[in-house]
């Protein structure tokens, strides 16, 4: 109420000279500022900060997910049992393994193809369409299609192995077959996102650099290796971070296609939280697992941020 | 040194350059071939899903890898539409995504405007909070979020899906960086004309902000349409589910109804593929801008 009034008074005041570099902003402008900030800030505190605090509190109680209420204070026992649980560490390892399998592919291939596409002048829309269209498809539709293509005997991908003379692995029934299946699906599904990021970054490189290089007689390959790739290093750093974070948060594909199987050999961290929290209803325990996982993800972002800041400082200094 | 070489200057150099030009042309042709091949492979799953959805099941089992049918038909579509409430799933997805878009655009552009053009106490703090929000892995917090929404009695409602989506730090930064590009002189002129801040936001800045609005709107729509884990937890009734959650229940179900399953997948793909084809440029530019800047 008062904030809305603040906007009206702001309009009534003659004119707060914006040019004067006053430390204290005019009262009307101050109130208007908070009026514009308030809705976002309220939602941000409620639904972004709120869950973090609630998770932190619950992790010290034996809350169950079926009933309302906190339950009893149990101290750090949820944390000790999470950290001692081998299933938890196995699920963290699966998320890390998925990240190790997907990240190199999802950086090298989009980089390569974005560079190749940048050398062409015609039909760029076609490549953008083909590579990026999968990214807007819901994960479950992707999984339906790939599950069909992975079917033993009738599946297209199963048969494609036969055409090149390789024995097709049991895609959904064996551990490494399952990893292959889910990595290939992820590559197809999310390739376009990094492709677009690289394409945009390549367009920002000045044409003159290439012209100078080709006058000096540099071959296309030399140009790519000693101009494009080095100049894309900051972009690669950013894509690396986004990709690592996205891969560590994997859930959809593994849950829908494999249900974490076979025999929970691919169950990722997020599904472990899902299972303990919503199948076994151990809310407090799952909250402790959430907090450990949360710290891991935040530590990676913060670490990347600090490293980048130090690099920038050393460039300037 | 220079004198001796100057005797045979231009011709050798020109030959060298023609040589490298020829090399570049061959290289580009190779690049085009590789790319086209790869792009065609990338389209295979789409094409395969469409073909399968139009073939009868007995033909698929008999000749699984033939991309042709003697008997094209729409039985698969009829089957899936009659056995699944796909119409409801579309409706739910559409309502949730539209509400998310409207609220995100309004709320995030408002704060972006304040950060870009207003002086108010605590502004650096607000900026810092939002910057920190970029690092918060919200998707990892589904369990506490679930407990919070149960306490608020919002489980099973559209609001449970819309409200968390609106607080998007990325969208704030898109608006913030775009609005900072609007010259201060323009805003001061509007102030001199006696416009209040709301009118400056609504009638001066927003119309200039169309590219940012469309980028945020489309990306929010796609993200919220495709969200899976949170809707899976929140919406338990079959009829209240969204497209991704509803479709996921079809997997591993009836293994022999290939054409019906693929018809469902195609129906799940169609709306967003249409959105993508219509707004291809805005989507790719929006991603490039949010990702890099």
mmCIF file of C-alpha atoms in Angstrom, chain A residues 109-110 113-114 117 124-136 187-196 199, chain B residues 34-43 46 276:
data_model
loop_
_atom_site.group_PDB
_atom_site.id
_atom_site.type_symbol
_atom_site.label_atom_id
_atom_site.label_comp_id
_atom_site.label_asym_id
_atom_site.label_seq_id
_atom_site.Cartn_x
_atom_site.Cartn_y
_atom_site.Cartn_z
ATOM 1 C CA UNK A 109 31.734 -31.781 -30.733
ATOM 2 C CA UNK A 110 29.720 -28.531 -30.529
ATOM 3 C CA UNK A 113 30.724 -28.236 -35.591
ATOM 4 C CA UNK A 114 30.209 -24.583 -34.723
ATOM 5 C CA UNK A 117 29.363 -24.127 -39.657
ATOM 6 C CA UNK A 124 23.017 -22.054 -41.790
ATOM 7 C CA UNK A 125 19.362 -22.138 -40.757
ATOM 8 C CA UNK A 126 19.282 -25.817 -41.643
ATOM 9 C CA UNK A 127 22.097 -26.722 -39.244
ATOM 10 C CA UNK A 128 20.588 -24.566 -36.533
ATOM 11 C CA UNK A 129 17.281 -26.352 -37.020
ATOM 12 C CA UNK A 130 18.702 -29.860 -37.100
ATOM 13 C CA UNK A 131 21.013 -29.407 -34.124
ATOM 14 C CA UNK A 132 18.875 -27.226 -31.914
ATOM 15 C CA UNK A 133 15.385 -28.652 -32.441
ATOM 16 C CA UNK A 134 16.003 -31.620 -30.082
ATOM 17 C CA UNK A 135 16.742 -29.196 -27.246
ATOM 18 C CA UNK A 136 13.148 -27.912 -27.132
ATOM 19 C CA UNK A 187 24.381 -35.939 -26.677
ATOM 20 C CA UNK A 188 21.556 -35.854 -29.219
ATOM 21 C CA UNK A 189 19.237 -33.920 -26.932
ATOM 22 C CA UNK A 190 21.505 -31.141 -25.585
ATOM 23 C CA UNK A 191 24.179 -30.812 -28.289
ATOM 24 C CA UNK A 192 22.349 -27.835 -29.838
ATOM 25 C CA UNK A 193 22.551 -25.647 -26.734
ATOM 26 C CA UNK A 194 26.355 -25.555 -26.654
ATOM 27 C CA UNK A 195 26.417 -25.380 -30.447
ATOM 28 C CA UNK A 196 24.402 -22.147 -30.311
ATOM 29 C CA UNK A 199 28.178 -20.124 -32.835
ATOM 30 C CA UNK B 34 30.558 -33.295 -42.790
ATOM 31 C CA UNK B 35 27.995 -30.904 -41.371
ATOM 32 C CA UNK B 36 25.216 -31.950 -43.701
ATOM 33 C CA UNK B 37 25.852 -35.594 -42.952
ATOM 34 C CA UNK B 38 25.786 -34.939 -39.231
ATOM 35 C CA UNK B 39 22.681 -32.775 -39.439
ATOM 36 C CA UNK B 40 20.864 -35.504 -41.362
ATOM 37 C CA UNK B 41 21.830 -38.058 -38.715
ATOM 38 C CA UNK B 42 20.509 -35.620 -36.094
ATOM 39 C CA UNK B 43 17.125 -35.585 -37.790
ATOM 40 C CA UNK B 46 12.402 -37.289 -35.429
ATOM 41 C CA UNK B 276 10.676 -23.266 -32.211
#
